[in-house]
GROMACS .gro file of C-alpha atoms in nm:
model
  157
    1MET     CA    1   1.497   3.544 -24.989
    2PRO     CA    2   1.664   3.231 -24.810
    3THR     CA    3   1.791   3.301 -24.465
    4PRO     CA    4   2.191   3.231 -24.515
    5PRO     CA    5   2.343   2.940 -24.294
    6VAL     CA    6   2.577   3.035 -24.042
    7ARG     CA    7   2.921   2.815 -23.986
    8PRO     CA    8   3.261   2.853 -23.867
    9LEU     CA    9   3.465   3.064 -24.105
   10ASP     CA   10   3.839   2.981 -24.189
   11LEU     CA   11   4.077   3.289 -24.211
   12THR     CA   12   4.359   3.084 -24.379
   13ASP     CA   13   4.204   3.107 -24.705
   14ASP     CA   14   4.252   3.360 -24.867
   15ARG     CA   15   3.861   3.456 -25.022
   16THR     CA   16   3.743   3.388 -24.660
   17ALA     CA   17   4.010   3.606 -24.526
   18ARG     CA   18   3.964   3.898 -24.801
   19ALA     CA   19   3.616   3.928 -24.715
   20VAL     CA   20   3.602   3.957 -24.372
   21HIS     CA   21   3.851   4.250 -24.364
   22ARG     CA   22   3.651   4.379 -24.710
   23ILE     CA   23   3.331   4.354 -24.474
   24GLY     CA   24   3.491   4.477 -24.161
   25LEU     CA   25   3.597   4.805 -24.317
   26ALA     CA   26   3.326   4.918 -24.460
   27ALA     CA   27   3.107   4.811 -24.136
   28TYR     CA   28   3.316   5.012 -23.915
   29ALA     CA   29   3.316   5.287 -24.141
   30VAL     CA   30   2.913   5.309 -24.144
   31GLU     CA   31   2.963   5.288 -23.731
   32ALA     CA   32   3.255   5.538 -23.800
   33GLU     CA   33   3.008   5.814 -23.934
   34LEU     CA   34   2.697   5.690 -23.699
   35ILE     CA   35   2.967   5.756 -23.349
   36GLY     CA   36   3.125   6.065 -23.463
   37PHE     CA   37   3.472   5.898 -23.462
   38ASP     CA   38   3.652   5.776 -23.695
   39GLY     CA   39   3.974   5.619 -23.470
   40ILE     CA   40   3.760   5.256 -23.426
   41PRO     CA   41   4.123   5.055 -23.405
   42ALA     CA   42   3.922   4.772 -23.676
   43LEU     CA   43   3.965   5.098 -23.925
   44GLY     CA   44   4.343   5.086 -23.965
   45GLU     CA   45   4.377   4.676 -23.901
   46SER     CA   46   4.553   4.569 -24.186
   47LEU     CA   47   4.453   4.173 -24.368
   48ALA     CA   48   4.747   4.085 -24.177
   49ASP     CA   49   4.679   4.196 -23.868
   50LEU     CA   50   4.308   4.052 -23.867
   51ARG     CA   51   4.451   3.719 -23.973
   52ALA     CA   52   4.745   3.750 -23.634
   53ARG     CA   53   4.443   3.815 -23.386
   54PRO     CA   54   4.385   3.482 -23.173
   55LEU     CA   55   3.952   3.500 -23.269
   56ARG     CA   56   3.697   3.232 -23.380
   57TRP     CA   57   3.497   3.363 -23.657
   58LEU     CA   58   3.155   3.241 -23.742
   59GLY     CA   59   3.033   3.405 -24.070
   60ALA     CA   60   2.667   3.412 -24.235
   61VAL     CA   61   2.717   3.294 -24.571
   62GLY     CA   62   2.545   3.396 -24.842
   63ALA     CA   63   2.460   3.213 -25.201
   64GLY     CA   64   2.778   3.140 -25.415
   65GLY     CA   65   2.961   3.139 -25.080
   66THR     CA   66   2.993   3.492 -25.005
   67VAL     CA   67   3.005   3.601 -24.683
   68ASP     CA   68   2.771   3.841 -24.572
   69GLY     CA   69   2.871   3.879 -24.202
   70PHE     CA   70   3.069   3.727 -23.939
   71LEU     CA   71   3.092   3.726 -23.578
   72ALA     CA   72   3.414   3.697 -23.398
   73TRP     CA   73   3.552   3.608 -23.033
   74GLU     CA   74   3.824   3.478 -22.806
   75GLU     CA   75   3.796   3.175 -22.660
   76THR     CA   76   3.817   3.234 -22.300
   77PRO     CA   77   3.787   2.947 -22.022
   78PRO     CA   78   3.459   2.788 -21.888
   79GLY     CA   79   3.319   3.007 -21.648
   80GLU     CA   80   3.459   3.370 -21.753
   81PRO     CA   81   3.256   3.552 -21.968
   82VAL     CA   82   3.239   3.521 -22.380
   83ARG     CA   83   3.358   3.869 -22.548
   84LEU     CA   84   3.223   3.931 -22.834
   85ASP     CA   85   3.521   4.106 -23.046
   86ARG     CA   86   3.307   4.242 -23.306
   87LEU     CA   87   2.983   4.183 -23.504
   88CYS     CA   88   2.953   4.281 -23.886
   89VAL     CA   89   2.775   4.259 -24.178
   90ASP     CA   90   2.840   4.391 -24.511
   91PRO     CA   91   2.617   4.732 -24.569
   92ALA     CA   92   2.499   4.559 -24.847
   93ARG     CA   93   2.270   4.387 -24.609
   94PHE     CA   94   2.186   4.538 -24.390
   95ARG     CA   95   1.873   4.549 -24.179
   96ARG     CA   96   1.843   4.153 -24.328
   97GLY     CA   97   1.858   3.953 -23.975
   98THR     CA   98   2.268   3.867 -24.061
   99ALA     CA   99   2.274   4.042 -23.750
  100SER     CA  100   2.024   3.808 -23.520
  101LEU     CA  101   2.087   3.529 -23.662
  102LEU     CA  102   2.474   3.516 -23.554
  103LEU     CA  103   2.374   3.640 -23.248
  104ARG     CA  104   2.128   3.375 -23.201
  105HIS     CA  105   2.311   3.115 -23.321
  106ALA     CA  106   2.593   3.216 -23.126
  107LEU     CA  107   2.392   3.235 -22.800
  108THR     CA  108   2.184   2.976 -22.831
  109GLU     CA  109   2.507   2.692 -22.997
  110LEU     CA  110   2.813   2.813 -22.915
  111PHE     CA  111   2.740   3.003 -22.574
  112ALA     CA  112   2.457   2.855 -22.387
  113GLY     CA  113   2.517   2.895 -22.005
  114ARG     CA  114   2.751   3.139 -22.030
  115LEU     CA  115   2.757   3.508 -21.995
  116VAL     CA  116   2.849   3.709 -22.309
  117GLU     CA  117   2.960   4.068 -22.303
  118VAL     CA  118   2.992   4.315 -22.571
  119THR     CA  119   3.069   4.675 -22.634
  120THR     CA  120   2.983   4.901 -22.897
  121GLY     CA  121   2.931   5.288 -22.967
  122ALA     CA  122   2.671   5.425 -22.756
  123ALA     CA  123   2.567   5.614 -23.024
  124ASN     CA  124   2.534   5.327 -23.290
  125ALA     CA  125   2.137   5.342 -23.258
  126PRO     CA  126   2.106   4.997 -23.480
  127ALA     CA  127   2.365   4.826 -23.262
  128VAL     CA  128   2.266   4.942 -22.943
  129THR     CA  129   1.880   4.838 -23.055
  130LEU     CA  130   1.952   4.516 -23.128
  131TYR     CA  131   2.135   4.391 -22.846
  132GLU     CA  132   1.879   4.533 -22.657
  133ARG     CA  133   1.631   4.352 -22.841
  134LEU     CA  134   1.819   3.988 -22.802
  135GLY     CA  135   1.774   4.026 -22.442
  136PHE     CA  136   2.101   4.198 -22.383
  137VAL     CA  137   2.142   4.423 -22.069
  138ARG     CA  138   2.297   4.737 -22.091
  139GLY     CA  139   2.564   4.824 -21.828
  140ALA     CA  140   2.815   5.127 -21.747
  141ASP     CA  141   2.897   5.322 -22.079
  142PHE     CA  142   3.240   5.394 -22.072
  143SER     CA  143   3.529   5.678 -22.214
  144PRO     CA  144   3.824   5.517 -22.359
  145VAL     CA  145   3.970   5.768 -22.521
  146PRO     CA  146   3.846   6.160 -22.521
  147GLY     CA  147   3.533   6.181 -22.781
  148LEU     CA  148   3.401   5.834 -22.769
  149THR     CA  149   3.171   5.704 -22.550
  150MET     CA  150   3.113   5.334 -22.562
  151ALA     CA  151   2.799   5.119 -22.407
  152SER     CA  152   2.868   4.789 -22.280
  153PHE     CA  153   2.606   4.523 -22.257
  154GLY     CA  154   2.561   4.122 -22.136
  155ARG     CA  155   2.349   3.822 -22.115
  156HIS     CA  156   2.369   3.537 -22.039
  157GLY     CA  157   2.333   3.266 -22.309
   0.00000   0.00000   0.00000
């Protein structure tokens, strides 16, 4: 199976925005199940809310222009850490290297030399394993709300 190309995503395009929204809802539903917490903010996010976020979007785009997964972050000034806002893969495309592809591309092509930070549910074993495998160092866990423990990670791109 060929590797999907990685390219910027334009959420002003209706088809792209709907695909990103659908994938995000599906991926976060899986994470909610893994971590035992269904209050993940993105699960309540409307398409309009998603489009209003001041994020940059990078996608793995498969055959026929379908979005297989995406990575999003907010621009920060040089010298400040890049904070990944979300990394989601269509559950139908899990375990095919899409998240690794997106992260590797971002680290080498977009964020080279910069500190990149990300958080995930501490009980989300697939995400924790991914970040550690790609050289992210686990920082302190924290609980933003009762019943939820998040793991923080950082890595220089």
